[in-house]
Amino acid sequence: MPVHILITGASGGLGASLARRYARPGMILSLWGRDTARLEATAAQCRKHGAIVRLRTVDLQDTDAALKALRDEDDALAVDIAIFNAGLSDIRPPDALSEDPAHVLALCTVNFTTPAVLATEISHRMIKREIGRIALIGSTAAFHDLPFATGYSGSKAGLARFATALAGHARRYGVSVLLVSPGYIDTAMSRRLSGSRPLLISADRAASKIVRAIAQGRAHLLFPWPFHVVRGIEMITPRWIQQRLLARVKVSQKPR
Ligand SMILES: NC(=O)c1ccc[n+]([C@@H]2O[C@H](COP(=O)([O-])OP(=O)(O)OC[C@H]3O[C@@H](n4cnc5c(N)ncnc54)[C@H](OP(=O)(O)O)[C@@H]3O)[C@@H](O)[C@H]2O)c1
């Protein structure tokens, strides 16, 4: 039986690496993105390795349209593995008093609202079938009060709680839900940041870890490993101390 895998944000970065990692005969890949040319480039690489590829241009800022697309996708062929990977990042310009509310709306919609809505729909369908795997790509930013990225860290924190809550429910019906919390991955998203990207890993390496964790039916994948230590320290450090330390961090980004 062929395996049907849906990946959002497959037009580049981690999503494209995940698609290539799954590409082989017997795999049907439904790849979503906005940039058709880059989506086609990922598809061509996957077809070379023997996968059947279907492309869909979906803007995740339109949650209703994305939900309809997911229903169409799953009605046409039941999805076995759904990876909600697409994401947006943004940080407050150093001279601004706050982030742009319009950017925060986009971040919250693409990083939290739409993936939560889509994962709810596909979990319902998978639970009825008593089989399926879902992965939601969060970030280690979810665990920290980033004063320069309130929209990003807040949207990823919402996604993290949603993922673990859904995992607890869906597990009883044979459906696994994986929360992925990566540190820096070498993609266009992190390349926009000025300054160092500690413990940076390649998108291909990140994809291998994620594919393995999905196959194992795990509930949480946090990498690279030193972030487990950072998380442990964060859990025992009073919030006011964390916030004082984070207030000193200087980050800026190049324009899109
Ligand atoms: N890179 C890192 O250091 C890092 C660290 C932690 C977590 N993450 C997470 O990893 C995931 C993948 O990010 P990445 O690093 O691969 O970033 P990326 O290279 O910027 O790719 C982001 C992907 O998301 C898609 N996307 C963005 N806005 C969208 C929208 N409105 N509708 C549909 N698709 C949209 C993009 O599609 P188009 O280009 O076609 O618009 C692209 O395929 C994200 O959830 C990100 O938050 C990344």
Short mmCIF file of C-alpha atoms and ligand atoms in Angstrom, two decimals:
data_model
loop_
_atom_site.label_atom_id
_atom_site.label_comp_id
_atom_site.label_asym_id
_atom_site.label_seq_id
_atom_site.Cartn_x
_atom_site.Cartn_y
_atom_site.Cartn_z
CA MET A 1 0.00 0.00 0.00
CA PRO A 2 1.40 3.44 -0.88
CA VAL A 3 1.92 5.87 1.98
CA HIS A 4 0.33 9.30 1.60
CA ILE A 5 2.28 12.11 3.28
CA LEU A 6 1.15 15.73 3.46
CA ILE A 7 3.79 18.40 4.13
CA THR A 8 3.04 22.11 4.44
CA GLY A 9 5.82 24.62 3.68
CA ALA A 10 7.45 22.17 1.26
CA SER A 11 8.66 24.92 -1.08
CA GLY A 12 11.90 25.38 0.85
CA GLY A 13 13.94 24.95 4.00
CA LEU A 14 12.96 22.16 6.38
CA GLY A 15 9.78 21.25 4.47
CA ALA A 16 11.71 20.56 1.25
CA SER A 17 14.25 18.47 3.18
CA LEU A 18 11.42 16.46 4.76
CA ALA A 19 9.89 15.86 1.32
CA ARG A 20 13.23 14.68 -0.10
CA ARG A 21 13.79 12.46 2.94
CA TYR A 22 10.47 10.65 2.32
CA ALA A 23 10.84 10.50 -1.49
CA ARG A 24 11.03 6.91 -2.75
CA PRO A 25 8.84 4.48 -4.66
CA GLY A 26 5.60 3.75 -2.81
CA MET A 27 5.35 7.26 -1.38
CA ILE A 28 2.69 9.75 -2.45
CA LEU A 29 3.70 13.23 -1.37
CA SER A 30 1.19 16.07 -1.19
CA LEU A 31 3.35 19.16 -1.00
CA TRP A 32 1.89 22.52 -0.05
CA GLY A 33 3.38 26.00 -0.33
CA ARG A 34 2.82 29.41 -1.89
CA ASP A 35 5.80 29.79 -4.19
CA THR A 36 4.91 27.57 -7.18
CA ALA A 37 8.37 27.65 -8.78
CA ARG A 38 10.12 26.54 -5.58
CA LEU A 39 7.42 23.95 -4.92
CA GLU A 40 7.98 22.56 -8.45
CA ALA A 41 11.73 22.37 -7.74
CA THR A 42 11.11 20.26 -4.60
CA ALA A 43 8.66 18.09 -6.55
CA ALA A 44 11.17 17.44 -9.35
CA GLN A 45 13.78 16.25 -6.81
CA CYS A 46 11.24 13.95 -5.13
CA ARG A 47 9.99 12.48 -8.44
CA LYS A 48 13.61 11.66 -9.36
CA HIS A 49 13.68 9.38 -6.32
CA GLY A 50 10.51 7.57 -7.37
CA ALA A 51 7.80 9.30 -5.33
CA ILE A 52 4.43 10.35 -6.76
CA VAL A 53 4.06 14.07 -6.06
CA ARG A 54 0.95 16.25 -5.95
CA LEU A 55 1.31 20.00 -5.48
CA ARG A 56 -1.08 22.49 -3.96
CA THR A 57 -0.72 26.25 -3.66
CA VAL A 58 -2.26 27.22 -0.34
CA ASP A 59 -1.88 30.43 1.65
CA LEU A 60 -2.16 29.41 5.30
CA GLN A 61 -3.22 32.93 6.22
CA ASP A 62 -6.59 31.91 4.80
CA THR A 63 -7.55 29.30 7.39
CA ASP A 64 -10.92 28.43 5.82
CA ALA A 65 -9.36 27.84 2.39
CA ALA A 66 -6.63 25.71 3.97
CA LEU A 67 -9.25 23.63 5.80
CA LYS A 68 -11.14 23.06 2.56
CA ALA A 69 -7.90 22.06 0.81
CA LEU A 70 -7.13 19.56 3.57
CA ARG A 71 -10.60 18.02 3.32
CA ASP A 72 -10.24 17.71 -0.47
CA GLU A 73 -6.79 16.16 -0.06
CA ASP A 74 -7.93 13.57 2.47
CA ASP A 75 -11.20 12.80 0.62
CA ALA A 76 -9.18 12.07 -2.54
CA LEU A 77 -6.70 9.82 -0.71
CA ALA A 78 -6.50 9.24 3.05
CA VAL A 79 -3.47 10.98 4.56
CA ASP A 80 -1.24 8.63 6.59
CA ILE A 81 1.26 11.22 7.85
CA ALA A 82 0.49 14.96 8.11
CA ILE A 83 3.40 17.31 8.83
CA PHE A 84 2.41 20.89 9.59
CA ASN A 85 5.76 22.52 9.01
CA ALA A 86 5.10 25.91 7.36
CA GLY A 87 5.97 28.85 9.57
CA LEU A 88 6.77 32.54 9.62
CA SER A 89 9.19 34.43 11.83
CA ASP A 90 9.63 38.07 12.62
CA ILE A 91 11.38 40.18 15.20
CA ARG A 92 10.78 43.70 16.45
CA PRO A 93 13.01 46.28 14.75
CA PRO A 94 15.52 47.57 17.35
CA ASP A 95 14.11 51.12 17.21
CA ALA A 96 10.41 50.10 17.41
CA LEU A 97 8.38 50.12 20.62
CA SER A 98 6.40 47.05 19.61
CA GLU A 99 6.00 44.52 16.84
CA ASP A 100 3.68 45.42 13.98
CA PRO A 101 0.15 44.15 14.87
CA ALA A 102 -0.40 43.09 11.23
CA HIS A 103 2.75 40.94 11.37
CA VAL A 104 1.65 39.44 14.67
CA LEU A 105 -1.70 38.51 13.11
CA ALA A 106 0.10 36.76 10.23
CA LEU A 107 2.47 34.95 12.60
CA CYS A 108 -0.34 33.76 14.85
CA THR A 109 -2.43 32.58 11.89
CA VAL A 110 0.35 30.74 10.02
CA ASN A 111 2.19 29.38 13.09
CA PHE A 112 -0.74 28.55 15.36
CA THR A 113 -4.34 29.03 14.20
CA THR A 114 -4.19 27.30 10.82
CA PRO A 115 -2.00 24.33 11.87
CA ALA A 116 -4.20 23.81 14.96
CA VAL A 117 -7.35 23.85 12.82
CA LEU A 118 -5.83 21.51 10.20
CA ALA A 119 -4.42 19.12 12.82
CA THR A 120 -7.84 19.00 14.52
CA GLU A 121 -9.53 18.07 11.25
CA ILE A 122 -6.99 15.43 10.24
CA SER A 123 -6.87 13.98 13.78
CA HIS A 124 -10.66 13.52 13.65
CA ARG A 125 -10.36 11.62 10.38
CA MET A 126 -7.35 9.57 11.59
CA ILE A 127 -9.05 8.72 14.88
CA LYS A 128 -12.04 7.38 12.94
CA ARG A 129 -9.62 5.25 10.87
CA GLU A 130 -7.72 4.32 14.09
CA ILE A 131 -4.38 5.02 12.41
CA GLY A 132 -2.25 8.01 11.48
CA ARG A 133 0.65 10.22 12.44
CA ILE A 134 0.71 14.00 12.83
CA ALA A 135 3.75 16.24 13.37
CA LEU A 136 3.66 19.93 14.24
CA ILE A 137 6.84 21.95 13.83
CA GLY A 138 7.22 24.30 16.76
CA SER A 139 10.39 25.93 18.07
CA THR A 140 12.51 26.19 21.19
CA ALA A 141 11.32 29.83 21.09
CA ALA A 142 8.07 28.48 22.60
CA PHE A 143 9.83 28.00 25.96
CA HIS A 144 11.18 31.53 26.35
CA ASP A 145 9.69 35.01 26.84
CA LEU A 146 11.48 36.49 23.83
CA PRO A 147 10.95 40.26 24.19
CA PHE A 148 12.01 40.88 20.56
CA ALA A 149 9.77 38.13 19.12
CA THR A 150 6.58 38.08 21.18
CA GLY A 151 4.43 37.05 18.21
CA TYR A 152 6.78 34.23 17.19
CA SER A 153 7.44 32.84 20.68
CA GLY A 154 3.76 33.26 21.64
CA SER A 155 2.45 31.53 18.51
CA LYS A 156 4.90 28.64 18.92
CA ALA A 157 4.01 28.34 22.64
CA GLY A 158 0.34 28.04 21.67
CA LEU A 159 1.21 25.40 19.09
CA ALA A 160 3.29 23.46 21.64
CA ARG A 161 0.46 23.27 24.15
CA PHE A 162 -2.02 22.39 21.42
CA ALA A 163 0.24 19.56 20.18
CA THR A 164 0.79 17.96 23.58
CA ALA A 165 -2.90 18.27 24.46
CA LEU A 166 -3.93 16.66 21.17
CA ALA A 167 -1.30 13.93 21.61
CA GLY A 168 -2.78 12.96 24.97
CA HIS A 169 -6.22 12.57 23.40
CA ALA A 170 -5.32 10.97 20.05
CA ARG A 171 -2.88 8.38 21.44
CA ARG A 172 -5.81 6.32 22.83
CA TYR A 173 -7.07 5.84 19.28
CA GLY A 174 -3.79 4.77 17.68
CA VAL A 175 -2.91 8.23 16.33
CA SER A 176 0.44 9.79 17.31
CA VAL A 177 1.02 13.54 17.50
CA LEU A 178 4.62 14.75 17.55
CA LEU A 179 5.67 18.22 18.70
CA VAL A 180 9.02 19.19 17.18
CA SER A 181 10.98 21.90 19.00
CA PRO A 182 14.10 22.71 16.98
CA GLY A 183 16.88 25.14 17.77
CA TYR A 184 18.54 26.92 14.83
CA ILE A 185 18.21 25.21 11.44
CA ASP A 186 20.21 26.48 8.46
CA THR A 187 17.35 27.74 6.26
CA ALA A 188 16.22 31.06 4.79
CA MET A 189 14.36 31.77 8.05
CA SER A 190 17.42 31.72 10.31
CA ARG A 191 19.72 33.21 7.63
CA ARG A 192 17.71 36.43 7.93
CA LEU A 193 19.01 36.89 11.47
CA SER A 194 22.14 38.96 11.98
CA GLY A 195 24.65 37.55 14.42
CA SER A 196 25.47 34.06 15.53
CA ARG A 197 23.20 31.00 15.31
CA PRO A 198 24.53 28.74 18.06
CA LEU A 199 24.34 24.96 17.60
CA LEU A 200 23.09 25.42 14.02
CA ILE A 201 22.17 22.20 12.22
CA SER A 202 21.41 21.54 8.56
CA ALA A 203 17.83 21.16 7.31
CA ASP A 204 18.66 17.64 6.06
CA ARG A 205 19.91 16.57 9.50
CA ALA A 206 16.85 18.09 11.18
CA ALA A 207 14.59 16.27 8.68
CA SER A 208 16.25 12.91 9.43
CA LYS A 209 15.63 13.37 13.16
CA ILE A 210 12.00 14.32 12.56
CA VAL A 211 11.31 11.40 10.20
CA ARG A 212 12.78 8.99 12.78
CA ALA A 213 10.70 10.48 15.63
CA ILE A 214 7.51 10.25 13.54
CA ALA A 215 8.23 6.59 12.75
CA GLN A 216 8.78 5.92 16.45
CA GLY A 217 5.45 7.54 17.36
CA ARG A 218 7.13 9.94 19.79
CA ALA A 219 5.28 12.85 21.40
CA HIS A 220 8.13 15.41 21.62
CA LEU A 221 11.41 15.95 19.81
CA LEU A 222 13.68 18.73 21.09
CA PHE A 223 17.04 19.24 19.36
CA PRO A 224 19.95 19.77 19.28
CA TRP A 225 20.50 18.10 22.68
CA PRO A 226 22.04 21.08 24.57
CA PHE A 227 18.60 22.69 24.36
CA HIS A 228 17.42 20.04 26.86
CA VAL A 229 19.89 21.60 29.31
CA VAL A 230 18.70 25.13 28.45
CA ARG A 231 15.10 23.97 28.97
CA GLY A 232 15.99 22.43 32.35
CA ILE A 233 17.65 25.68 33.48
CA GLU A 234 14.68 27.69 32.21
CA MET A 235 12.28 25.54 34.25
CA ILE A 236 14.05 26.27 37.56
CA THR A 237 15.01 29.92 36.97
CA PRO A 238 12.56 32.57 38.21
CA ARG A 239 10.80 34.27 35.31
CA TRP A 240 11.97 37.78 36.32
CA ILE A 241 15.61 36.65 36.07
CA GLN A 242 15.00 35.09 32.66
CA GLN A 243 13.29 38.25 31.44
CA ARG A 244 16.16 40.46 32.65
CA LEU A 245 18.68 38.28 30.84
CA LEU A 246 16.61 38.12 27.65
CA ALA A 247 16.16 41.92 27.68
CA ARG A 248 19.93 42.21 27.10
CA VAL A 249 19.93 40.05 23.97
CA LYS A 250 20.50 42.08 20.81
CA VAL A 251 18.96 40.56 17.68
CA SER A 252 18.21 42.06 14.30
CA GLN A 253 17.14 40.68 10.95
CA LYS A 254 17.70 41.44 7.30
CA PRO A 255 14.64 42.57 5.31
CA ARG A 256 12.72 39.78 3.50
N1 LIG B 1 15.05 27.81 10.64
C1 LIG B 1 15.10 27.76 11.97
O1 LIG B 1 16.11 28.11 12.60
C2 LIG B 1 13.90 27.25 12.73
C3 LIG B 1 14.04 27.04 14.11
C4 LIG B 1 12.98 26.55 14.83
C5 LIG B 1 11.78 26.27 14.19
N2 LIG B 1 11.66 26.48 12.86
C6 LIG B 1 10.37 26.17 12.23
O2 LIG B 1 10.57 25.25 11.17
C7 LIG B 1 9.52 25.41 10.21
C8 LIG B 1 10.12 25.51 8.82
O3 LIG B 1 10.84 26.73 8.73
P1 LIG B 1 12.11 26.92 7.78
O4 LIG B 1 13.26 27.17 8.65
O5 LIG B 1 12.17 25.84 6.78
O6 LIG B 1 11.71 28.31 7.11
P2 LIG B 1 11.65 28.79 5.60
O7 LIG B 1 12.84 28.28 4.86
O8 LIG B 1 11.41 30.26 5.69
O9 LIG B 1 10.37 28.05 5.01
C9 LIG B 1 9.10 28.39 5.50
C10 LIG B 1 8.07 27.62 4.71
O10 LIG B 1 6.77 28.01 5.20
C11 LIG B 1 5.97 28.40 4.10
N3 LIG B 1 5.05 29.47 4.45
C12 LIG B 1 5.31 30.63 5.08
N4 LIG B 1 4.21 31.40 5.13
C13 LIG B 1 3.22 30.70 4.52
C14 LIG B 1 1.86 30.96 4.23
N5 LIG B 1 1.27 32.11 4.60
N6 LIG B 1 1.16 30.01 3.57
C15 LIG B 1 1.72 28.86 3.18
N7 LIG B 1 3.01 28.56 3.41
C16 LIG B 1 3.75 29.47 4.06
C17 LIG B 1 6.93 28.90 3.04
O11 LIG B 1 6.28 28.76 1.79
P3 LIG B 1 6.51 29.83 0.58
O12 LIG B 1 7.97 30.13 0.56
O13 LIG B 1 6.03 29.05 -0.61
O14 LIG B 1 5.68 31.00 0.91
C18 LIG B 1 8.11 27.94 3.22
O15 LIG B 1 7.92 26.76 2.48
C19 LIG B 1 8.74 26.66 10.64
O16 LIG B 1 7.57 26.28 11.33
C20 LIG B 1 9.70 27.35 11.59
O17 LIG B 1 9.04 28.19 12.52
C21 LIG B 1 12.70 26.96 12.11
#
